[in-house]
Amino acid sequence: MSDPSGEMRELAKKLLENGEVDRIIGWEKGNLWYQSPPLFITRAEETDRLVFDDFAINSLVTYLLDERDSGKKTGIFVKGCDSRGLVRILQDKQIARESVYVIGLPCSGKKDPRQALSSGASESSQVPPAAKCEECLYPNPVIYDVIIGEAVEAKAKGDRFAAVKEIEAKTADEKYAYWTSQYSKCLRCLACRNVCPACNCRECAFDISKPRILAKENNLSHNMVYHLTRAFHAAGRCVECGECERVCPMGIPIMQLNKKIIKEINDLFGPYEAGVKLDETPPPLGTYQTSDPEEFM
Amino acid sequence: MQGIAKQDLNKVLETLSGGGAALLVPMEIDGVTRFARWEQGAKTALGAGNTLLPPKEALFPQNEKVFNYEMSNEEAKIVPSAAAAEETIILGIRPCDVRAIQALDNVFLTKDYVDELYKTRRRHTLLIALGCTQPAPTCFCSSVGGDPLQAEGADIMLWDLGETYGLEALSDKGKDLLKKIDKFMSKSRGKKPAAGKFSLEVDSRGIAEKLHNMFEDPIWDRWYQKCLGCGICTFICPTCHCFDMQEKHTGQWDGYRYRCWDSCMFQEYSLMAGGHNPRPTKKERLRNRFLHKLCFFQERYGMLLCTGCGRCVRECPVGMDITKFIKEVSEVSLNE
């Protein structure tokens, strides 16, 4: 893949100079060679900092929620997975389509800074592809105003639900032992929620203190309430960007449960892919039909 | 220098944990490196660099009961909790984390307020530090006043000398403990090793004085936006010590009060009873965290609240890098 940063900088510069956008969100090079963290710029002369290298792994779309009431227009770079998160936020009417100028970047997979560090690599070529990218089905942006670079082929091969089937094959006791050992580790830092494009509520139940819905005491019971509630809340809305699992410092396999729910939704209402088409009907669990065979509906 | 052969390590650990002391060593548990209780057969992660979770939970647990309460016949009864006075040895703690415990000591044991729960644990804790010969790519202790090879405040100092661990007692408690493992000690040929090169370096001299006048500086506008507002940096930080007080009602008329880790990065942290929030956005919250680390704590206790362990640099999912921040602060001209 050729380096699109030249074109990115040129376009960002033009958008800021023309006053077409108030700010640009992209990536820049960090202090360390394996970091390309998010970058916010408002001045044309800063656009030279923009990069799109192997470590531009962060999805930037949830940052749009921070400015959802500001009336500002944002130019934002999106990879395939990020673009599905953007569709999600637009479908939930958290921001207006006119408030974003979307610059699409086809993506052949990124690398995870933590993996770069733990693998002891000294350059990018020695770092394996990020786990979340290995299962990518949508490497090309599904929504954009302009696209930079050539479309790339999806590289996901093998069974999308292999990790789910692994769990399904366990007995109930084994499943319980597995998930409780995972959820016991949770620090409740809330990073998975904060990075999630499906978690776009203005006020999250877990932040409410009067009445307190989730106690602050860290224990398995409360941690499970947090994780299971979030998984069910994101059901039918998870776009499989994998950011939740990437940001988790404790290595909790959050996507394994999300994928189980995706599989169930596909079996029951599918096939369905969240965040792929902007003008589609609401997701399966976000709508109802009077002819639904379930009586309680 | 005195030393113990690495092949005797298990026997040494067994001896140290004998007599009922809780021996906490770095271990990998369910994929997470942390300090956990060593038992015969457990595999240590002594050589794996800094643990993901710092040892602070041994002195300042994530949840801790403060008192039980009970009401009956119009009478309220409060029973304060006492911390378990179990002898604890933290072995393999790195010099940055020892300095972090000195910071916690300042908070919980000085300036007119002594926290009894912390004090009890601390008094029963002995620190056996392991010097760092090769700093990790995210380490920067030498930039914030630390020494990777020497842990002032530890009771015993260990150095990896290849085939052996060299050791030296730094306190009377340490000397007494060494007597217990006397039979494993021999004269080691090695000498205290030299420290490897740091890849992350920054000049933090004068940072507190500079930041003191930067509360309204535009630097905060450049820095807060990418913050996710999660609590990773505060929870994995060896020095972050903010907590909340909560109650758990276990029945209609009884229950307990506990304290639990809190994070200044959460919006609820500074939310006041009437609904006002003096730190309404991520900007004010990030500013508070950095000022606490690099300015307020220095002014109050004479040390930075950052020991250069590098955990936040390593784990922040948006690459928030405190060394880069320190560098940018040093480049700000306040006379503009």
PDB file of C-alpha atoms in Angstrom, chain A residues 3-255:
ATOM      1  CA  ASP A   3       1.661   6.025   1.731  1.00  0.00           C
ATOM      2  CA  PRO A   4      -1.406   8.241   1.465  1.00  0.00           C
ATOM      3  CA  SER A   5      -0.170  10.812   3.985  1.00  0.00           C
ATOM      4  CA  GLY A   6       0.805  13.324   1.285  1.00  0.00           C
ATOM      5  CA  GLU A   7      -2.710  13.362  -0.140  1.00  0.00           C
ATOM      6  CA  MET A   8      -4.197  13.394   3.360  1.00  0.00           C
ATOM      7  CA  ARG A   9      -2.212  16.467   4.356  1.00  0.00           C
ATOM      8  CA  GLU A  10      -3.020  18.292   1.148  1.00  0.00           C
ATOM      9  CA  LEU A  11      -6.739  17.628   1.470  1.00  0.00           C
ATOM     10  CA  ALA A  12      -6.826  18.493   5.178  1.00  0.00           C
ATOM     11  CA  LYS A  13      -4.993  21.740   4.455  1.00  0.00           C
ATOM     12  CA  LYS A  14      -7.465  22.664   1.738  1.00  0.00           C
ATOM     13  CA  LEU A  15     -10.490  21.852   3.919  1.00  0.00           C
ATOM     14  CA  LEU A  16      -9.213  24.023   6.766  1.00  0.00           C
ATOM     15  CA  GLU A  17      -8.126  26.879   4.506  1.00  0.00           C
ATOM     16  CA  ASN A  18     -11.482  26.949   2.691  1.00  0.00           C
ATOM     17  CA  GLY A  19     -13.272  26.932   5.987  1.00  0.00           C
ATOM     18  CA  GLU A  20     -15.104  23.818   4.867  1.00  0.00           C
ATOM     19  CA  VAL A  21     -14.385  22.203   8.238  1.00  0.00           C
ATOM     20  CA  ASP A  22     -13.556  23.644  11.667  1.00  0.00           C
ATOM     21  CA  ARG A  23     -11.221  20.860  12.652  1.00  0.00           C
ATOM     22  CA  ILE A  24      -9.619  17.669  11.393  1.00  0.00           C
ATOM     23  CA  ILE A  25      -9.226  14.419  13.303  1.00  0.00           C
ATOM     24  CA  GLY A  26      -6.492  12.073  12.071  1.00  0.00           C
ATOM     25  CA  TRP A  27      -3.365  10.383  13.390  1.00  0.00           C
ATOM     26  CA  GLU A  28       0.158  11.638  14.096  1.00  0.00           C
ATOM     27  CA  LYS A  29       3.443   9.991  14.972  1.00  0.00           C
ATOM     28  CA  GLY A  30       3.945   9.570  18.736  1.00  0.00           C
ATOM     29  CA  ASN A  31       7.144   9.678  20.774  1.00  0.00           C
ATOM     30  CA  LEU A  32       7.645   5.953  20.233  1.00  0.00           C
ATOM     31  CA  TRP A  33       7.942   4.329  16.821  1.00  0.00           C
ATOM     32  CA  TYR A  34       4.983   2.017  17.435  1.00  0.00           C
ATOM     33  CA  GLN A  35       2.538   4.736  18.368  1.00  0.00           C
ATOM     34  CA  SER A  36       0.369   6.745  15.982  1.00  0.00           C
ATOM     35  CA  PRO A  37      -2.167   8.299  18.320  1.00  0.00           C
ATOM     36  CA  PRO A  38      -5.138  10.492  17.411  1.00  0.00           C
ATOM     37  CA  LEU A  39      -4.437  14.054  16.288  1.00  0.00           C
ATOM     38  CA  PHE A  40      -6.780  17.056  16.401  1.00  0.00           C
ATOM     39  CA  ILE A  41      -5.947  20.063  14.286  1.00  0.00           C
ATOM     40  CA  THR A  42      -7.612  23.363  13.545  1.00  0.00           C
ATOM     41  CA  ARG A  43      -4.870  25.203  11.656  1.00  0.00           C
ATOM     42  CA  ALA A  44      -3.725  24.505   8.097  1.00  0.00           C
ATOM     43  CA  GLU A  45      -0.053  24.740   9.046  1.00  0.00           C
ATOM     44  CA  GLU A  46      -0.421  21.745  11.388  1.00  0.00           C
ATOM     45  CA  THR A  47      -1.595  19.340   8.688  1.00  0.00           C
ATOM     46  CA  ASP A  48       1.968  18.131   8.032  1.00  0.00           C
ATOM     47  CA  ARG A  49       1.713  16.138  11.242  1.00  0.00           C
ATOM     48  CA  LEU A  50      -0.877  13.770   9.743  1.00  0.00           C
ATOM     49  CA  VAL A  51       0.214  10.190   9.102  1.00  0.00           C
ATOM     50  CA  PHE A  52      -1.452   6.920   8.134  1.00  0.00           C
ATOM     51  CA  ASP A  53       1.039   4.191   8.943  1.00  0.00           C
ATOM     52  CA  ASP A  54       0.826   0.663  10.368  1.00  0.00           C
ATOM     53  CA  PHE A  55      -0.080   1.948  13.831  1.00  0.00           C
ATOM     54  CA  ALA A  56      -2.989   4.252  12.896  1.00  0.00           C
ATOM     55  CA  ILE A  57      -5.189   1.673  14.600  1.00  0.00           C
ATOM     56  CA  ASN A  58      -7.432   3.924  16.694  1.00  0.00           C
ATOM     57  CA  SER A  59     -10.963   4.499  15.536  1.00  0.00           C
ATOM     58  CA  LEU A  60     -11.584   8.245  15.698  1.00  0.00           C
ATOM     59  CA  VAL A  61     -15.346   8.300  15.317  1.00  0.00           C
ATOM     60  CA  THR A  62     -16.360   8.309  18.990  1.00  0.00           C
ATOM     61  CA  TYR A  63     -14.571  11.661  19.354  1.00  0.00           C
ATOM     62  CA  LEU A  64     -17.419  13.128  17.278  1.00  0.00           C
ATOM     63  CA  LEU A  65     -19.672  12.580  20.297  1.00  0.00           C
ATOM     64  CA  ASP A  66     -17.618  15.041  22.372  1.00  0.00           C
ATOM     65  CA  GLU A  67     -18.629  17.832  20.006  1.00  0.00           C
ATOM     66  CA  ARG A  68     -22.135  16.659  19.212  1.00  0.00           C
ATOM     67  CA  ASP A  69     -23.722  19.896  20.409  1.00  0.00           C
ATOM     68  CA  SER A  70     -21.041  22.319  19.280  1.00  0.00           C
ATOM     69  CA  GLY A  71     -22.281  22.944  15.758  1.00  0.00           C
ATOM     70  CA  LYS A  72     -18.718  22.500  14.528  1.00  0.00           C
ATOM     71  CA  LYS A  73     -17.957  20.664  11.327  1.00  0.00           C
ATOM     72  CA  THR A  74     -15.291  17.989  11.543  1.00  0.00           C
ATOM     73  CA  GLY A  75     -13.177  16.472   8.814  1.00  0.00           C
ATOM     74  CA  ILE A  76     -12.517  12.906   9.900  1.00  0.00           C
ATOM     75  CA  PHE A  77     -10.419  10.075   8.503  1.00  0.00           C
ATOM     76  CA  VAL A  78     -12.012   6.627   8.587  1.00  0.00           C
ATOM     77  CA  LYS A  79     -10.834   3.119   7.816  1.00  0.00           C
ATOM     78  CA  GLY A  80     -13.379   0.430   6.909  1.00  0.00           C
ATOM     79  CA  CYS A  81     -14.118  -0.565  10.507  1.00  0.00           C
ATOM     80  CA  ASP A  82     -14.207   3.048  11.668  1.00  0.00           C
ATOM     81  CA  SER A  83     -16.701   3.924   8.929  1.00  0.00           C
ATOM     82  CA  ARG A  84     -19.143   1.322  10.238  1.00  0.00           C
ATOM     83  CA  GLY A  85     -18.873   2.951  13.654  1.00  0.00           C
ATOM     84  CA  LEU A  86     -19.642   6.284  12.035  1.00  0.00           C
ATOM     85  CA  VAL A  87     -22.745   4.828  10.358  1.00  0.00           C
ATOM     86  CA  ARG A  88     -23.770   3.544  13.775  1.00  0.00           C
ATOM     87  CA  ILE A  89     -23.478   7.030  15.324  1.00  0.00           C
ATOM     88  CA  LEU A  90     -25.349   8.604  12.401  1.00  0.00           C
ATOM     89  CA  GLN A  91     -28.132   6.004  12.565  1.00  0.00           C
ATOM     90  CA  ASP A  92     -28.525   6.711  16.262  1.00  0.00           C
ATOM     91  CA  LYS A  93     -28.896  10.375  15.306  1.00  0.00           C
ATOM     92  CA  GLN A  94     -26.128  11.482  17.624  1.00  0.00           C
ATOM     93  CA  ILE A  95     -24.635  13.747  14.975  1.00  0.00           C
ATOM     94  CA  ALA A  96     -25.920  15.120  11.682  1.00  0.00           C
ATOM     95  CA  ARG A  97     -24.436  13.852   8.428  1.00  0.00           C
ATOM     96  CA  GLU A  98     -23.713  17.474   7.431  1.00  0.00           C
ATOM     97  CA  SER A  99     -21.537  17.947  10.502  1.00  0.00           C
ATOM     98  CA  VAL A 100     -18.847  15.614   9.184  1.00  0.00           C
ATOM     99  CA  TYR A 101     -16.680  15.567   6.118  1.00  0.00           C
ATOM    100  CA  VAL A 102     -15.648  11.941   5.815  1.00  0.00           C
ATOM    101  CA  ILE A 103     -12.335  11.025   4.241  1.00  0.00           C
ATOM    102  CA  GLY A 104     -12.179   7.290   3.580  1.00  0.00           C
ATOM    103  CA  LEU A 105      -8.968   5.278   3.704  1.00  0.00           C
ATOM    104  CA  PRO A 106      -8.976   1.680   2.472  1.00  0.00           C
ATOM    105  CA  CYS A 107      -6.984  -0.311   4.986  1.00  0.00           C
ATOM    106  CA  SER A 108      -5.093  -3.560   4.643  1.00  0.00           C
ATOM    107  CA  GLY A 109      -4.766  -4.009   8.407  1.00  0.00           C
ATOM    108  CA  LYS A 110      -3.080  -2.235  11.297  1.00  0.00           C
ATOM    109  CA  LYS A 111      -0.797  -3.172  14.176  1.00  0.00           C
ATOM    110  CA  ASP A 112      -1.322  -2.922  17.889  1.00  0.00           C
ATOM    111  CA  PRO A 113       1.195  -0.825  19.882  1.00  0.00           C
ATOM    112  CA  ARG A 114       0.927  -3.133  22.903  1.00  0.00           C
ATOM    113  CA  GLN A 115       1.754  -6.111  20.695  1.00  0.00           C
ATOM    114  CA  ALA A 116       4.717  -4.197  19.259  1.00  0.00           C
ATOM    115  CA  LEU A 117       6.035  -3.745  22.764  1.00  0.00           C
ATOM    116  CA  SER A 118       5.335  -7.254  24.057  1.00  0.00           C
ATOM    117  CA  SER A 119       6.819  -8.897  20.950  1.00  0.00           C
ATOM    118  CA  GLY A 120      10.115  -7.099  21.546  1.00  0.00           C
ATOM    119  CA  ALA A 121      10.143  -5.943  17.920  1.00  0.00           C
ATOM    120  CA  SER A 122      12.364  -3.081  16.873  1.00  0.00           C
ATOM    121  CA  GLU A 123      10.518  -2.183  13.678  1.00  0.00           C
ATOM    122  CA  SER A 124       7.038  -2.474  12.233  1.00  0.00           C
ATOM    123  CA  SER A 125       7.787  -5.394   9.890  1.00  0.00           C
ATOM    124  CA  GLN A 126       8.453  -7.606  12.929  1.00  0.00           C
ATOM    125  CA  VAL A 127       5.076  -6.875  14.524  1.00  0.00           C
ATOM    126  CA  PRO A 128       2.214  -9.269  13.712  1.00  0.00           C
ATOM    127  CA  PRO A 129      -1.065  -7.808  12.419  1.00  0.00           C
ATOM    128  CA  ALA A 130      -3.477  -6.686  15.132  1.00  0.00           C
ATOM    129  CA  ALA A 131      -5.849  -9.385  16.315  1.00  0.00           C
ATOM    130  CA  LYS A 132      -8.879  -7.287  15.413  1.00  0.00           C
ATOM    131  CA  CYS A 133      -7.668  -6.854  11.823  1.00  0.00           C
ATOM    132  CA  GLU A 134      -7.252 -10.583  11.212  1.00  0.00           C
ATOM    133  CA  GLU A 135     -11.031 -10.939  11.067  1.00  0.00           C
ATOM    134  CA  CYS A 136     -11.782  -7.806   9.062  1.00  0.00           C
ATOM    135  CA  LEU A 137     -14.691  -8.123   6.648  1.00  0.00           C
ATOM    136  CA  TYR A 138     -14.893  -4.474   5.585  1.00  0.00           C
ATOM    137  CA  PRO A 139     -11.426  -3.069   4.840  1.00  0.00           C
ATOM    138  CA  ASN A 140     -12.932  -0.347   2.646  1.00  0.00           C
ATOM    139  CA  PRO A 141     -14.934   2.553   4.076  1.00  0.00           C
ATOM    140  CA  VAL A 142     -18.696   2.079   3.666  1.00  0.00           C
ATOM    141  CA  ILE A 143     -19.388   5.807   3.910  1.00  0.00           C
ATOM    142  CA  TYR A 144     -17.246   8.728   2.740  1.00  0.00           C
ATOM    143  CA  ASP A 145     -17.270  12.059   0.963  1.00  0.00           C
ATOM    144  CA  VAL A 146     -13.947  11.391  -0.653  1.00  0.00           C
ATOM    145  CA  ILE A 147     -11.692   8.366  -0.676  1.00  0.00           C
ATOM    146  CA  ILE A 148      -7.902   8.314  -0.794  1.00  0.00           C
ATOM    147  CA  GLY A 149      -6.227   5.204  -2.177  1.00  0.00           C
ATOM    148  CA  GLU A 150      -7.318   2.055  -3.976  1.00  0.00           C
ATOM    149  CA  ALA A 151      -9.868  -0.387  -2.593  1.00  0.00           C
ATOM    150  CA  VAL A 152      -8.328  -3.440  -0.937  1.00  0.00           C
ATOM    151  CA  GLU A 153      -9.611  -7.018  -0.630  1.00  0.00           C
ATOM    152  CA  ALA A 154     -11.017  -8.296   2.625  1.00  0.00           C
ATOM    153  CA  LYS A 155      -8.489 -10.628   4.141  1.00  0.00           C
ATOM    154  CA  ALA A 156     -10.652 -12.405   6.694  1.00  0.00           C
ATOM    155  CA  LYS A 157     -10.502 -16.072   6.024  1.00  0.00           C
ATOM    156  CA  GLY A 158     -11.602 -19.066   7.967  1.00  0.00           C
ATOM    157  CA  ASP A 159     -14.561 -19.163  10.274  1.00  0.00           C
ATOM    158  CA  ARG A 160     -15.704 -15.779  11.570  1.00  0.00           C
ATOM    159  CA  PHE A 161     -17.254 -17.469  14.581  1.00  0.00           C
ATOM    160  CA  ALA A 162     -14.472 -19.927  15.387  1.00  0.00           C
ATOM    161  CA  ALA A 163     -13.790 -18.343  18.780  1.00  0.00           C
ATOM    162  CA  VAL A 164     -17.522 -18.418  19.569  1.00  0.00           C
ATOM    163  CA  LYS A 165     -17.795 -22.095  18.705  1.00  0.00           C
ATOM    164  CA  GLU A 166     -14.874 -22.813  20.988  1.00  0.00           C
ATOM    165  CA  ILE A 167     -16.895 -21.468  23.895  1.00  0.00           C
ATOM    166  CA  GLU A 168     -20.143 -23.043  22.741  1.00  0.00           C
ATOM    167  CA  ALA A 169     -18.466 -26.443  22.895  1.00  0.00           C
ATOM    168  CA  LYS A 170     -17.790 -26.038  26.613  1.00  0.00           C
ATOM    169  CA  THR A 171     -20.113 -27.313  29.332  1.00  0.00           C
ATOM    170  CA  ALA A 172     -22.073 -24.792  31.385  1.00  0.00           C
ATOM    171  CA  ASP A 173     -19.629 -25.146  34.278  1.00  0.00           C
ATOM    172  CA  GLU A 174     -16.647 -24.665  32.007  1.00  0.00           C
ATOM    173  CA  LYS A 175     -18.235 -21.570  30.489  1.00  0.00           C
ATOM    174  CA  TYR A 176     -18.890 -20.149  33.910  1.00  0.00           C
ATOM    175  CA  ALA A 177     -15.320 -20.818  35.014  1.00  0.00           C
ATOM    176  CA  TYR A 178     -13.965 -19.210  31.852  1.00  0.00           C
ATOM    177  CA  TRP A 179     -16.032 -16.039  31.983  1.00  0.00           C
ATOM    178  CA  THR A 180     -15.730 -15.530  35.714  1.00  0.00           C
ATOM    179  CA  SER A 181     -11.930 -15.736  35.498  1.00  0.00           C
ATOM    180  CA  GLN A 182     -12.056 -13.101  32.758  1.00  0.00           C
ATOM    181  CA  TYR A 183     -14.504 -10.747  34.473  1.00  0.00           C
ATOM    182  CA  SER A 184     -12.686 -11.063  37.800  1.00  0.00           C
ATOM    183  CA  LYS A 185      -9.777  -9.223  36.187  1.00  0.00           C
ATOM    184  CA  CYS A 186     -11.860  -6.204  35.151  1.00  0.00           C
ATOM    185  CA  LEU A 187     -10.677  -2.932  36.727  1.00  0.00           C
ATOM    186  CA  ARG A 188     -13.820  -1.129  35.546  1.00  0.00           C
ATOM    187  CA  CYS A 189     -11.732   1.550  33.877  1.00  0.00           C
ATOM    188  CA  LEU A 190     -14.602   1.883  31.379  1.00  0.00           C
ATOM    189  CA  ALA A 191     -12.227   2.165  28.408  1.00  0.00           C
ATOM    190  CA  CYS A 192     -14.256  -0.413  26.450  1.00  0.00           C
ATOM    191  CA  ARG A 193     -17.390   1.671  26.871  1.00  0.00           C
ATOM    192  CA  ASN A 194     -15.728   4.990  26.124  1.00  0.00           C
ATOM    193  CA  VAL A 195     -14.212   3.795  22.863  1.00  0.00           C
ATOM    194  CA  CYS A 196     -17.333   2.004  21.614  1.00  0.00           C
ATOM    195  CA  PRO A 197     -19.324   3.647  18.776  1.00  0.00           C
ATOM    196  CA  ALA A 198     -22.428   1.733  19.891  1.00  0.00           C
ATOM    197  CA  CYS A 199     -22.043   3.207  23.386  1.00  0.00           C
ATOM    198  CA  ASN A 200     -23.180   6.668  22.424  1.00  0.00           C
ATOM    199  CA  CYS A 201     -25.737   7.413  25.146  1.00  0.00           C
ATOM    200  CA  ARG A 202     -25.500  10.948  26.514  1.00  0.00           C
ATOM    201  CA  GLU A 203     -25.677   9.603  30.018  1.00  0.00           C
ATOM    202  CA  CYS A 204     -24.619   6.060  30.681  1.00  0.00           C
ATOM    203  CA  ALA A 205     -26.485   4.106  33.335  1.00  0.00           C
ATOM    204  CA  PHE A 206     -23.122   3.184  34.832  1.00  0.00           C
ATOM    205  CA  ASP A 207     -22.340   6.850  35.506  1.00  0.00           C
ATOM    206  CA  ILE A 208     -25.570   7.570  37.355  1.00  0.00           C
ATOM    207  CA  SER A 209     -25.064   7.971  41.075  1.00  0.00           C
ATOM    208  CA  LYS A 210     -28.585   8.853  42.169  1.00  0.00           C
ATOM    209  CA  PRO A 211     -29.863   6.199  42.284  1.00  0.00           C
ATOM    210  CA  ARG A 212     -26.666   4.203  41.839  1.00  0.00           C
ATOM    211  CA  ILE A 213     -27.349   1.534  39.276  1.00  0.00           C
ATOM    212  CA  LEU A 214     -23.986  -0.178  39.431  1.00  0.00           C
ATOM    213  CA  ALA A 215     -22.113  -0.168  42.746  1.00  0.00           C
ATOM    214  CA  LYS A 216     -18.527   1.047  42.619  1.00  0.00           C
ATOM    215  CA  GLU A 217     -17.243  -1.863  44.649  1.00  0.00           C
ATOM    216  CA  ASN A 218     -15.134  -3.943  42.323  1.00  0.00           C
ATOM    217  CA  ASN A 219     -16.175  -7.562  42.483  1.00  0.00           C
ATOM    218  CA  LEU A 220     -17.114 -10.353  40.126  1.00  0.00           C
ATOM    219  CA  SER A 221     -20.839  -9.811  40.530  1.00  0.00           C
ATOM    220  CA  HIS A 222     -20.723  -6.115  39.648  1.00  0.00           C
ATOM    221  CA  ASN A 223     -18.180  -6.637  36.909  1.00  0.00           C
ATOM    222  CA  MET A 224     -20.485  -9.181  35.295  1.00  0.00           C
ATOM    223  CA  VAL A 225     -23.424  -6.796  35.480  1.00  0.00           C
ATOM    224  CA  TYR A 226     -21.279  -4.225  33.705  1.00  0.00           C
ATOM    225  CA  HIS A 227     -20.044  -6.501  30.933  1.00  0.00           C
ATOM    226  CA  LEU A 228     -23.244  -8.408  30.279  1.00  0.00           C
ATOM    227  CA  THR A 229     -25.395  -5.272  30.298  1.00  0.00           C
ATOM    228  CA  ARG A 230     -23.059  -3.593  27.859  1.00  0.00           C
ATOM    229  CA  ALA A 231     -22.978  -6.617  25.570  1.00  0.00           C
ATOM    230  CA  PHE A 232     -26.768  -6.804  25.465  1.00  0.00           C
ATOM    231  CA  HIS A 233     -27.076  -3.060  24.989  1.00  0.00           C
ATOM    232  CA  ALA A 234     -24.720  -3.203  22.009  1.00  0.00           C
ATOM    233  CA  ALA A 235     -26.533  -6.242  20.584  1.00  0.00           C
ATOM    234  CA  GLY A 236     -27.360  -5.632  16.930  1.00  0.00           C
ATOM    235  CA  ARG A 237     -25.354  -2.418  17.085  1.00  0.00           C
ATOM    236  CA  CYS A 238     -21.830  -3.757  17.529  1.00  0.00           C
ATOM    237  CA  VAL A 239     -19.921  -3.080  14.300  1.00  0.00           C
ATOM    238  CA  GLU A 240     -17.065  -5.461  15.137  1.00  0.00           C
ATOM    239  CA  CYS A 241     -14.424  -2.736  15.105  1.00  0.00           C
ATOM    240  CA  GLY A 242     -12.776  -4.607  17.976  1.00  0.00           C
ATOM    241  CA  GLU A 243     -11.747  -1.405  19.739  1.00  0.00           C
ATOM    242  CA  CYS A 244     -13.196  -2.561  23.095  1.00  0.00           C
ATOM    243  CA  GLU A 245     -10.938  -5.571  23.207  1.00  0.00           C
ATOM    244  CA  ARG A 246      -7.929  -3.660  21.886  1.00  0.00           C
ATOM    245  CA  VAL A 247      -8.126  -0.969  24.570  1.00  0.00           C
ATOM    246  CA  CYS A 248      -8.728  -3.381  27.481  1.00  0.00           C
ATOM    247  CA  PRO A 249      -5.544  -3.391  29.551  1.00  0.00           C
ATOM    248  CA  MET A 250      -6.512  -6.656  31.219  1.00  0.00           C
ATOM    249  CA  GLY A 251      -6.961  -8.712  28.053  1.00  0.00           C
ATOM    250  CA  ILE A 252     -10.638  -9.556  28.571  1.00  0.00           C
ATOM    251  CA  PRO A 253     -11.964 -11.236  25.379  1.00  0.00           C
ATOM    252  CA  ILE A 254     -14.831  -8.775  25.012  1.00  0.00           C
ATOM    253  CA  MET A 255     -15.352  -9.474  21.299  1.00  0.00           C
TER     254      MET A 255
END
